XYZ file of N, CA and C in Angstrom:
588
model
N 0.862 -1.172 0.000
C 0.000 0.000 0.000
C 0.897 1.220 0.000
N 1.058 1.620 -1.076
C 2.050 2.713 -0.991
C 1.804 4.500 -0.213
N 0.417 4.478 0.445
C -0.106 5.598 1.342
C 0.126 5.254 2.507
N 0.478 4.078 3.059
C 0.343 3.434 4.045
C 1.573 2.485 4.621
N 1.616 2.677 5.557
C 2.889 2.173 5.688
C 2.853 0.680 6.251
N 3.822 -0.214 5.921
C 3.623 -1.619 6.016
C 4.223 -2.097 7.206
N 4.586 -2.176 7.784
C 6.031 -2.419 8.975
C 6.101 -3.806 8.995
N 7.514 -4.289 9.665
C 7.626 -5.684 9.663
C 7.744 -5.939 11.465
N 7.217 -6.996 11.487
C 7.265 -7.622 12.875
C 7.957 -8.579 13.088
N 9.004 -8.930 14.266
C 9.115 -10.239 14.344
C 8.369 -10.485 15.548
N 7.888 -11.871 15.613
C 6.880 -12.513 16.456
C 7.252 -13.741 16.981
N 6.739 -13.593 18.058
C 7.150 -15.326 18.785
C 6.206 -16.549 18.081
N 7.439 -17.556 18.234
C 5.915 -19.213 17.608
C 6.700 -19.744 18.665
N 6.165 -21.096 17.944
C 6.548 -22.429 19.033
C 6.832 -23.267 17.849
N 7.925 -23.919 17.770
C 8.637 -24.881 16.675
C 9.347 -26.057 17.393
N 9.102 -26.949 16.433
C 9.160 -28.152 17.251
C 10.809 -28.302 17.401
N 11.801 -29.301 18.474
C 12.825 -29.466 18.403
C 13.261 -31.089 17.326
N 14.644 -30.971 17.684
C 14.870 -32.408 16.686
C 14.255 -33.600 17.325
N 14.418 -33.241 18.501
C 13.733 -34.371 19.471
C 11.837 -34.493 19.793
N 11.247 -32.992 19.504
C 9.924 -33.219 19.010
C 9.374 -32.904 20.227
N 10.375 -32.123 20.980
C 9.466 -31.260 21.902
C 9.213 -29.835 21.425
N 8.068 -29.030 21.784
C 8.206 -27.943 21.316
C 9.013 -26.871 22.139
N 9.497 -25.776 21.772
C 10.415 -24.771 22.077
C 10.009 -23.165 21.580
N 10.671 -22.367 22.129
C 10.088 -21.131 21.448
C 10.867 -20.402 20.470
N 10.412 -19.682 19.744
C 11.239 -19.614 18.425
C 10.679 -17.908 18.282
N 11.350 -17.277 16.771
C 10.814 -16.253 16.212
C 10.683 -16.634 14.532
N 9.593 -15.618 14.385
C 9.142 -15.448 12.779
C 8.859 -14.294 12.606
N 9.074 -13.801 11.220
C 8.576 -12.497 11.052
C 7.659 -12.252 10.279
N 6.651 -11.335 10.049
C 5.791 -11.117 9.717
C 6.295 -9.381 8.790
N 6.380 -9.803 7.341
C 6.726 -8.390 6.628
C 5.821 -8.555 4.937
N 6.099 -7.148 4.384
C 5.395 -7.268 2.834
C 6.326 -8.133 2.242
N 5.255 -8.941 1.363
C 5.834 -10.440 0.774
C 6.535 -9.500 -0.684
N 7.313 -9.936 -1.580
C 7.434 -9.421 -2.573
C 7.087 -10.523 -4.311
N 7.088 -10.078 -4.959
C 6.649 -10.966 -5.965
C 7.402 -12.330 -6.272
N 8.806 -12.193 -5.651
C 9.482 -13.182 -5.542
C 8.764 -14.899 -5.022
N 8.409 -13.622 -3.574
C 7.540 -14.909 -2.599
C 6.403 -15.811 -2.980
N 5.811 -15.141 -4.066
C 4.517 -15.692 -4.455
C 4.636 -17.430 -4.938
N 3.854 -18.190 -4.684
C 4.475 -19.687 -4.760
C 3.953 -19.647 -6.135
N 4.463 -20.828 -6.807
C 4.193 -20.937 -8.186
C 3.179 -21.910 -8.126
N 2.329 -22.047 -9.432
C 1.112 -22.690 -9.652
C 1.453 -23.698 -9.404
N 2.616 -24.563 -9.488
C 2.629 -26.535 -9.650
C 3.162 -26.999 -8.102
N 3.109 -25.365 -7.197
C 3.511 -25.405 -6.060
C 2.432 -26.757 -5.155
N 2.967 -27.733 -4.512
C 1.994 -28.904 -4.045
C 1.262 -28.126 -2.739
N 2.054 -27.427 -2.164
C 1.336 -26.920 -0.467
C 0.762 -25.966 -0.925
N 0.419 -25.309 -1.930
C -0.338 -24.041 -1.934
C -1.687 -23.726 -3.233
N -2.753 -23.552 -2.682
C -4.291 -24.185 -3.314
C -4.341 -22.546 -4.098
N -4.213 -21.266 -3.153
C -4.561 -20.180 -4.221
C -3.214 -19.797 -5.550
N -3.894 -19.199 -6.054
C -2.861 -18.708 -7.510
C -2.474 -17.123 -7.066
N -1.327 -17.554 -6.037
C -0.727 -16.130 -5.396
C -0.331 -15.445 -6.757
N 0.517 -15.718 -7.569
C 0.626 -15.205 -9.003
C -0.122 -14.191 -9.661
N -1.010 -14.823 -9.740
C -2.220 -14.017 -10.411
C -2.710 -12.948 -9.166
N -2.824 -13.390 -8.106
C -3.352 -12.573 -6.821
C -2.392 -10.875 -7.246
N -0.802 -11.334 -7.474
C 0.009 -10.281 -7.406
C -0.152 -9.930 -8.547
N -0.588 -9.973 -9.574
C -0.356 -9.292 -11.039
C -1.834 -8.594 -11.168
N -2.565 -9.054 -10.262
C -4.238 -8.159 -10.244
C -4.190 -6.966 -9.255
N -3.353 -7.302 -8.187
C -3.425 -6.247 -6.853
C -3.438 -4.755 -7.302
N -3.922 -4.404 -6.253
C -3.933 -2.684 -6.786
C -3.616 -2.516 -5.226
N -2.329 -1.807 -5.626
C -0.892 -1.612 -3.873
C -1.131 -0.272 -3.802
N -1.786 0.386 -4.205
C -2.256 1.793 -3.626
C -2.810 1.309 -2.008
N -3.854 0.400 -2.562
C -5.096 0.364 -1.159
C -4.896 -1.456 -0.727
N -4.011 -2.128 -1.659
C -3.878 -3.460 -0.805
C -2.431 -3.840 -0.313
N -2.313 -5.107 0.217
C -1.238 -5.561 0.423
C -1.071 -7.233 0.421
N 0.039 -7.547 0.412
C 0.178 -8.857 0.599
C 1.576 -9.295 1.679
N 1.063 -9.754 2.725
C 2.007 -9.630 3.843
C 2.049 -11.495 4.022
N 3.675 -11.113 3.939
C 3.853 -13.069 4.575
C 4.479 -13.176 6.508
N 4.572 -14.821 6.636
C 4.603 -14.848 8.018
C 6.155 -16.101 7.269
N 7.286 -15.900 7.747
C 8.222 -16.335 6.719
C 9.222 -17.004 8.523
N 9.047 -18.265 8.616
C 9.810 -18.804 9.710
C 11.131 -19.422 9.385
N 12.759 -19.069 9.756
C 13.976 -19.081 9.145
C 13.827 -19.217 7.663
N 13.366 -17.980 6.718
C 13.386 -17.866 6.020
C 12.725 -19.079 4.744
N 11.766 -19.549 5.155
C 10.742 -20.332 5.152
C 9.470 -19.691 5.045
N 9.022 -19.341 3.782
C 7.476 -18.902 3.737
C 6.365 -20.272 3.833
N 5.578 -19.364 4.963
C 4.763 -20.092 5.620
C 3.547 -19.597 5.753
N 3.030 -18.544 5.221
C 1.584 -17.741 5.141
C 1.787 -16.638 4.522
N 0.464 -16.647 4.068
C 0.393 -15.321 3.152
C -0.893 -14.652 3.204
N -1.227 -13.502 3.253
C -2.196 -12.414 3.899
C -2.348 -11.376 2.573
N -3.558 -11.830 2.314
C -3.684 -10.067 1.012
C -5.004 -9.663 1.443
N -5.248 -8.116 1.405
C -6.328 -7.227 2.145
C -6.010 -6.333 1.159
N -7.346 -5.396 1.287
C -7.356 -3.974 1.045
C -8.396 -3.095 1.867
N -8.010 -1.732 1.600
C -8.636 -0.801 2.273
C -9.981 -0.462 1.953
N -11.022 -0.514 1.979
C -12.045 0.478 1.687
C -13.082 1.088 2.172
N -13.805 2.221 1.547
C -13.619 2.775 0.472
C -12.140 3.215 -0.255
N -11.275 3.429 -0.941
C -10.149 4.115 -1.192
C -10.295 4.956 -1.806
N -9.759 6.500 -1.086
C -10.058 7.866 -1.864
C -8.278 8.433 -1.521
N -7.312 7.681 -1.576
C -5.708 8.481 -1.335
C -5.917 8.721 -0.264
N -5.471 9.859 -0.128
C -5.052 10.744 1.352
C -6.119 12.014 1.265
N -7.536 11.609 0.956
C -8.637 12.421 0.753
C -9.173 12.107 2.343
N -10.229 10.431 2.280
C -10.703 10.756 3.402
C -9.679 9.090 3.640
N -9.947 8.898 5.363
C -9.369 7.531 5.663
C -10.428 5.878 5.153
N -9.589 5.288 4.848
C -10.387 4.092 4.876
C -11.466 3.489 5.558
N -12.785 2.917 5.179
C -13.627 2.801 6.515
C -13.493 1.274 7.440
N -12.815 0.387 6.387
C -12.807 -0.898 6.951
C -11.569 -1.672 5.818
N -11.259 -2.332 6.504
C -9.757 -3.455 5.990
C -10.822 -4.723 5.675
N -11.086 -5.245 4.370
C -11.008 -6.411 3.614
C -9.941 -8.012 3.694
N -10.035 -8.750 4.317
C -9.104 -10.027 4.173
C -9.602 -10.418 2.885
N -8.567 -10.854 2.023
C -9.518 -10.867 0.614
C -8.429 -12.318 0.607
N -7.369 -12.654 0.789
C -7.066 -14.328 0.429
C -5.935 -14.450 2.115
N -6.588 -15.647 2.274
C -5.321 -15.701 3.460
C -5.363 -17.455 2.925
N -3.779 -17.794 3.633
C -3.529 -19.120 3.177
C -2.547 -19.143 4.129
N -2.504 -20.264 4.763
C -0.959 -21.292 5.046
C -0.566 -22.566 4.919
N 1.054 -22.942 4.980
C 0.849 -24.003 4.520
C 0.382 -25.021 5.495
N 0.056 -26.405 5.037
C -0.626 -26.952 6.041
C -0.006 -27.322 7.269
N -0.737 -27.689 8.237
C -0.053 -28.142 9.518
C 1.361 -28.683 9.750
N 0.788 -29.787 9.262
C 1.531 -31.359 9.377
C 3.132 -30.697 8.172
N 2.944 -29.789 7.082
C 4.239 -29.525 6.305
C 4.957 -27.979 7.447
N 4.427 -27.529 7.781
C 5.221 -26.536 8.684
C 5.796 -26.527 9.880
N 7.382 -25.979 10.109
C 7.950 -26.423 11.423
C 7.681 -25.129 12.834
N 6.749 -24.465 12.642
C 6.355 -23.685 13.512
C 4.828 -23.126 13.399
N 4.090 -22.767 14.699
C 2.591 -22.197 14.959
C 3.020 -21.272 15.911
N 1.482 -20.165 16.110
C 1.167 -20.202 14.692
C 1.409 -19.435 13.525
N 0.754 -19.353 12.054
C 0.538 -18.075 11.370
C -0.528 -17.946 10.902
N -1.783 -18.434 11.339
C -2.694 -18.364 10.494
C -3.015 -16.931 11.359
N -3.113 -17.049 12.557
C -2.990 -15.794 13.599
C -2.732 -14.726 13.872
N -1.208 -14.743 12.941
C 0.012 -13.512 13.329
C -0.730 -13.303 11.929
N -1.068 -13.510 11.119
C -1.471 -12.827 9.767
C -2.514 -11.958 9.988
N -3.584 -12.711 11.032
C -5.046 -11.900 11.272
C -4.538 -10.643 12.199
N -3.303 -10.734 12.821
C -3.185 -10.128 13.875
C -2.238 -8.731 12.538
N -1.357 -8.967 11.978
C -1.458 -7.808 11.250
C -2.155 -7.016 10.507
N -3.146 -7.990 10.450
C -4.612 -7.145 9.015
C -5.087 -6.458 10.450
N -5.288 -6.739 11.280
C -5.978 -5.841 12.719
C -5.180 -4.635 12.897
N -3.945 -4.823 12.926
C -3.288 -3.891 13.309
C -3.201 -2.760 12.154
N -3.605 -2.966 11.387
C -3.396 -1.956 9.947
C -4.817 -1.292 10.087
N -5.820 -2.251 10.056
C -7.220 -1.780 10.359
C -7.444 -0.647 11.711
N -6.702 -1.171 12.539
C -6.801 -0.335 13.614
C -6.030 0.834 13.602
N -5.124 1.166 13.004
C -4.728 2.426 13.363
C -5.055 3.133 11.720
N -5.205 2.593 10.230
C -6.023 3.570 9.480
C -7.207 3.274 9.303
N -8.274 2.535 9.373
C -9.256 2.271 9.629
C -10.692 3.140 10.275
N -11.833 3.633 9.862
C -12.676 4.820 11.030
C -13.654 3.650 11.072
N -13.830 2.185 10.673
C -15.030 1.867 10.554
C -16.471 2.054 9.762
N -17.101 1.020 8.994
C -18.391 1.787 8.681
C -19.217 1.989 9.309
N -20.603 1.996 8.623
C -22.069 2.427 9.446
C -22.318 1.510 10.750
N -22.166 0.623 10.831
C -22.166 -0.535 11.443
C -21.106 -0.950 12.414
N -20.274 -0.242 12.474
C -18.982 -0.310 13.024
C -17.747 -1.814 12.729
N -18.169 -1.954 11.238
C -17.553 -2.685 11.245
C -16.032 -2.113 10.760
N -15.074 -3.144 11.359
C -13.309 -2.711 10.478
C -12.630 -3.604 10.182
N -13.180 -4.872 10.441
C -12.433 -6.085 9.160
C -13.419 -6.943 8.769
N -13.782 -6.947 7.181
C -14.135 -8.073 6.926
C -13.831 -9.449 5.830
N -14.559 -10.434 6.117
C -13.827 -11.309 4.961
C -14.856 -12.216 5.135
N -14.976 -13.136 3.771
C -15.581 -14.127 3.742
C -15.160 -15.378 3.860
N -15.465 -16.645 3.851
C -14.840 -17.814 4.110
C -15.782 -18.974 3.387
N -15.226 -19.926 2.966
C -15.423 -20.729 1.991
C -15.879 -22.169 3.252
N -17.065 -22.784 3.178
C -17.526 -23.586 4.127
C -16.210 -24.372 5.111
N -15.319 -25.200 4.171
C -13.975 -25.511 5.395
C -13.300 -24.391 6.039
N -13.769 -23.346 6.015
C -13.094 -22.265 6.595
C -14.172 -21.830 8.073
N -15.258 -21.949 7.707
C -15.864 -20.982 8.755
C -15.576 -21.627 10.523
N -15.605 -23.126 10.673
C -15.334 -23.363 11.928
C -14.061 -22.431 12.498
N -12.683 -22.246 11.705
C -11.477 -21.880 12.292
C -11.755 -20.483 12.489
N -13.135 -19.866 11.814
C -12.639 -18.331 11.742
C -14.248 -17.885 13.380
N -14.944 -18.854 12.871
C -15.809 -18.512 14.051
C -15.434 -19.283 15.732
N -14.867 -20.083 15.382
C -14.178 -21.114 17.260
C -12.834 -20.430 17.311
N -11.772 -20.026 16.390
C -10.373 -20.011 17.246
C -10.758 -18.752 16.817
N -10.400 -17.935 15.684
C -10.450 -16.516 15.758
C -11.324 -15.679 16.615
N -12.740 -16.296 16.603
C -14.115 -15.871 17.357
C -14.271 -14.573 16.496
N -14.630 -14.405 15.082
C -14.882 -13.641 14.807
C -16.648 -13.496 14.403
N -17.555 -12.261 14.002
C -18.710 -12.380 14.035
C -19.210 -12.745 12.942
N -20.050 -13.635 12.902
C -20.720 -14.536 12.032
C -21.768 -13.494 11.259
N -21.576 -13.325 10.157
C -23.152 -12.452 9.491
C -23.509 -13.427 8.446
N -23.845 -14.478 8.114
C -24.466 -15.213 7.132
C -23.894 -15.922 6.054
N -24.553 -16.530 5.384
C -24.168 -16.337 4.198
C -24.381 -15.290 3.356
N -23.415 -15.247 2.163
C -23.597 -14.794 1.084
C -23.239 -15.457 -0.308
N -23.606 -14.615 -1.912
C -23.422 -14.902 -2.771
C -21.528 -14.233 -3.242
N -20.154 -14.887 -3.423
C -19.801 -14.234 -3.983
C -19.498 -13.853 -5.315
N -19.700 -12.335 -5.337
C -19.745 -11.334 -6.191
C -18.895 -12.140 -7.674
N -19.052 -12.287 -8.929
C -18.166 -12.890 -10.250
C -18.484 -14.366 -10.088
N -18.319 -14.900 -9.519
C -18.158 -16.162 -9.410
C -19.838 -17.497 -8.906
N -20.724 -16.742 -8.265
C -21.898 -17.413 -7.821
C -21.380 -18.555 -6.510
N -20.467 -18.687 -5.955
C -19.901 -19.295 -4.881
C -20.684 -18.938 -3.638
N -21.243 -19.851 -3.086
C -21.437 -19.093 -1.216
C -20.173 -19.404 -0.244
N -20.385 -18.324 -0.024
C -19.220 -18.550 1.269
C -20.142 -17.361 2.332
N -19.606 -17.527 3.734
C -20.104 -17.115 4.546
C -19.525 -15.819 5.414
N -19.360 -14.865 5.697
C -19.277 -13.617 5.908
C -19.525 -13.222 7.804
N -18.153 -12.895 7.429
C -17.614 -12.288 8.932
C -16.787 -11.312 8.937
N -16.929 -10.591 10.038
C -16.343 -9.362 10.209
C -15.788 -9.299 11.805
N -15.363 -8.270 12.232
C -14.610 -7.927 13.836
C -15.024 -6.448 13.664
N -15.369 -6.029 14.682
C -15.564 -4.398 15.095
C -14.525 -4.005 15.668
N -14.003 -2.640 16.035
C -12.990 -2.293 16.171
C -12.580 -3.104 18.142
N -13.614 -3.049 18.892
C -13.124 -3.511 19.893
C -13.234 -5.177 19.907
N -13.783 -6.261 18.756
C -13.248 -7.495 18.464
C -12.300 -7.368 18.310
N -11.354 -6.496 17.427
C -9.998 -6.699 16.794
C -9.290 -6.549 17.601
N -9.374 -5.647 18.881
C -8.424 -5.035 19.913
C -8.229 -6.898 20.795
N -9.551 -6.848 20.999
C -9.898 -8.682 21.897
C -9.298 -9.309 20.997
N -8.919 -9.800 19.939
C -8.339 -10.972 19.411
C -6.827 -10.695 19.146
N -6.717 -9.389 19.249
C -5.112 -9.295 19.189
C -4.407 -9.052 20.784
N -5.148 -8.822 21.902
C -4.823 -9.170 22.651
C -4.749 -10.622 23.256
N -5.692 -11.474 23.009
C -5.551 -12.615 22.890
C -4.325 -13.356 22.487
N -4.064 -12.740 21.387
C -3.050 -13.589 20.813
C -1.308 -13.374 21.419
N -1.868 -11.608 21.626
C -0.349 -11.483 22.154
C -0.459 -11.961 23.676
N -1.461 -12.160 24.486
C -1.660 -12.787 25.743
C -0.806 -14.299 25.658
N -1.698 -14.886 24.650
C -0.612 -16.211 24.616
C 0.889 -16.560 24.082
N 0.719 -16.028 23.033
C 2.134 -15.890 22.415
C 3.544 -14.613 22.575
N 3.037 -13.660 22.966
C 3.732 -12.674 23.319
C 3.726 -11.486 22.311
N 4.300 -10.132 22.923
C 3.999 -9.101 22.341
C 4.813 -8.787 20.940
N 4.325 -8.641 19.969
C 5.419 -8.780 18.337
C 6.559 -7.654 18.649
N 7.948 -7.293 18.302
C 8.538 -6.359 17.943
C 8.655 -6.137 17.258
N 8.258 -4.740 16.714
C 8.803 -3.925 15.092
C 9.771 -3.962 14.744
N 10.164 -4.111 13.524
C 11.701 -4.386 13.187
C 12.030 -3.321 12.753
């Protein structure tokens, strides 16, 4: 988002040892670059990050990875809207693709988390909310909604139709004091990120 500034975090996980106990570790959380994007015949990765990056519009989006010893391991793309520049502020942050790789192939948790926990943090400080007070939303594709309504606890608004495609997926959002609760949450358990 080139109005907006991106920052990088490093963040605490938990990664397993050689011996298969777990231990505590760091990962960082920064803007992915086109490099990062996995390639289509990639086996661990279901979206077409590729195409994701050659459509983006980096005025008002981003694509942020969660990259453990230099090991990409999640990937986060959002945008702002409405987007009017540096006219008025954004009213709410969009999760528009999140992905990681799966469990059982990654040597540290979590990131499905530290990803939600940076789209919050972007939402929260340019973000005013809409009518409704909402400031993040995203939809989720039926294997998605248990993880986003039990571990995230985010608010359930229905289904919907999505928009190009005729797909239902189901629609959730966080208000500005959900987002504050789930990112305290997270840094409650895992600890507080440092800016790099």
């Amino acid at each position: 988002m080139t109005n907006t500034a991106t920052p990088s975090y490093r963040v605490d996980v938990q990664s397993r040892s050689v011996g298969g106990s777990l231990q505590n570790d760091v990962a960082y959380l920064e803007e992915a670059t086109k490099n990062d994007m996995p390639s289509d015949n990639s086996p661990n990765w279901n979206c077409n990050w590729i195409e994701f990056w050659q459509k983006a519009d980096f005025d008002c989006e981003a694509i942020i990875k969660l990259s453990f010893r230099e090991e990409l391991l999640g990937l986060i793309r959002f945008a702002l809207y409405p987007f009017y520049g540096d006219i008025t502020p954004p009213e709410y942050l969009e999760i528009l693709h999140l992905e990681c790789l799966p469990r059982q192939n990654r040597n540290c948790n979590p990131v499905g988390f530290w990803l939600i926990w940076y789209a919050c943090q972007v939402s929260l400080n340019y973000c005013v909310g809409d009518d409704d007070g909402t400031l993040i939303r995203l939809d989720a594709l039926d294997s998605a909604i248990s993880y986003y309504e039990n571990k995230v606890q985010m608010i359930g608004l229905g289904w919907t139709t999505y928009p190009g495609t005729g797909e239902s997926v189901y629609a959730f959002s966080f208000t500005k004091q959900s987002a504050q609760q789930f990112c305290f949450r997270i840094e409650q358990r895992y600890g507080s990120p440092l800016q790099c």
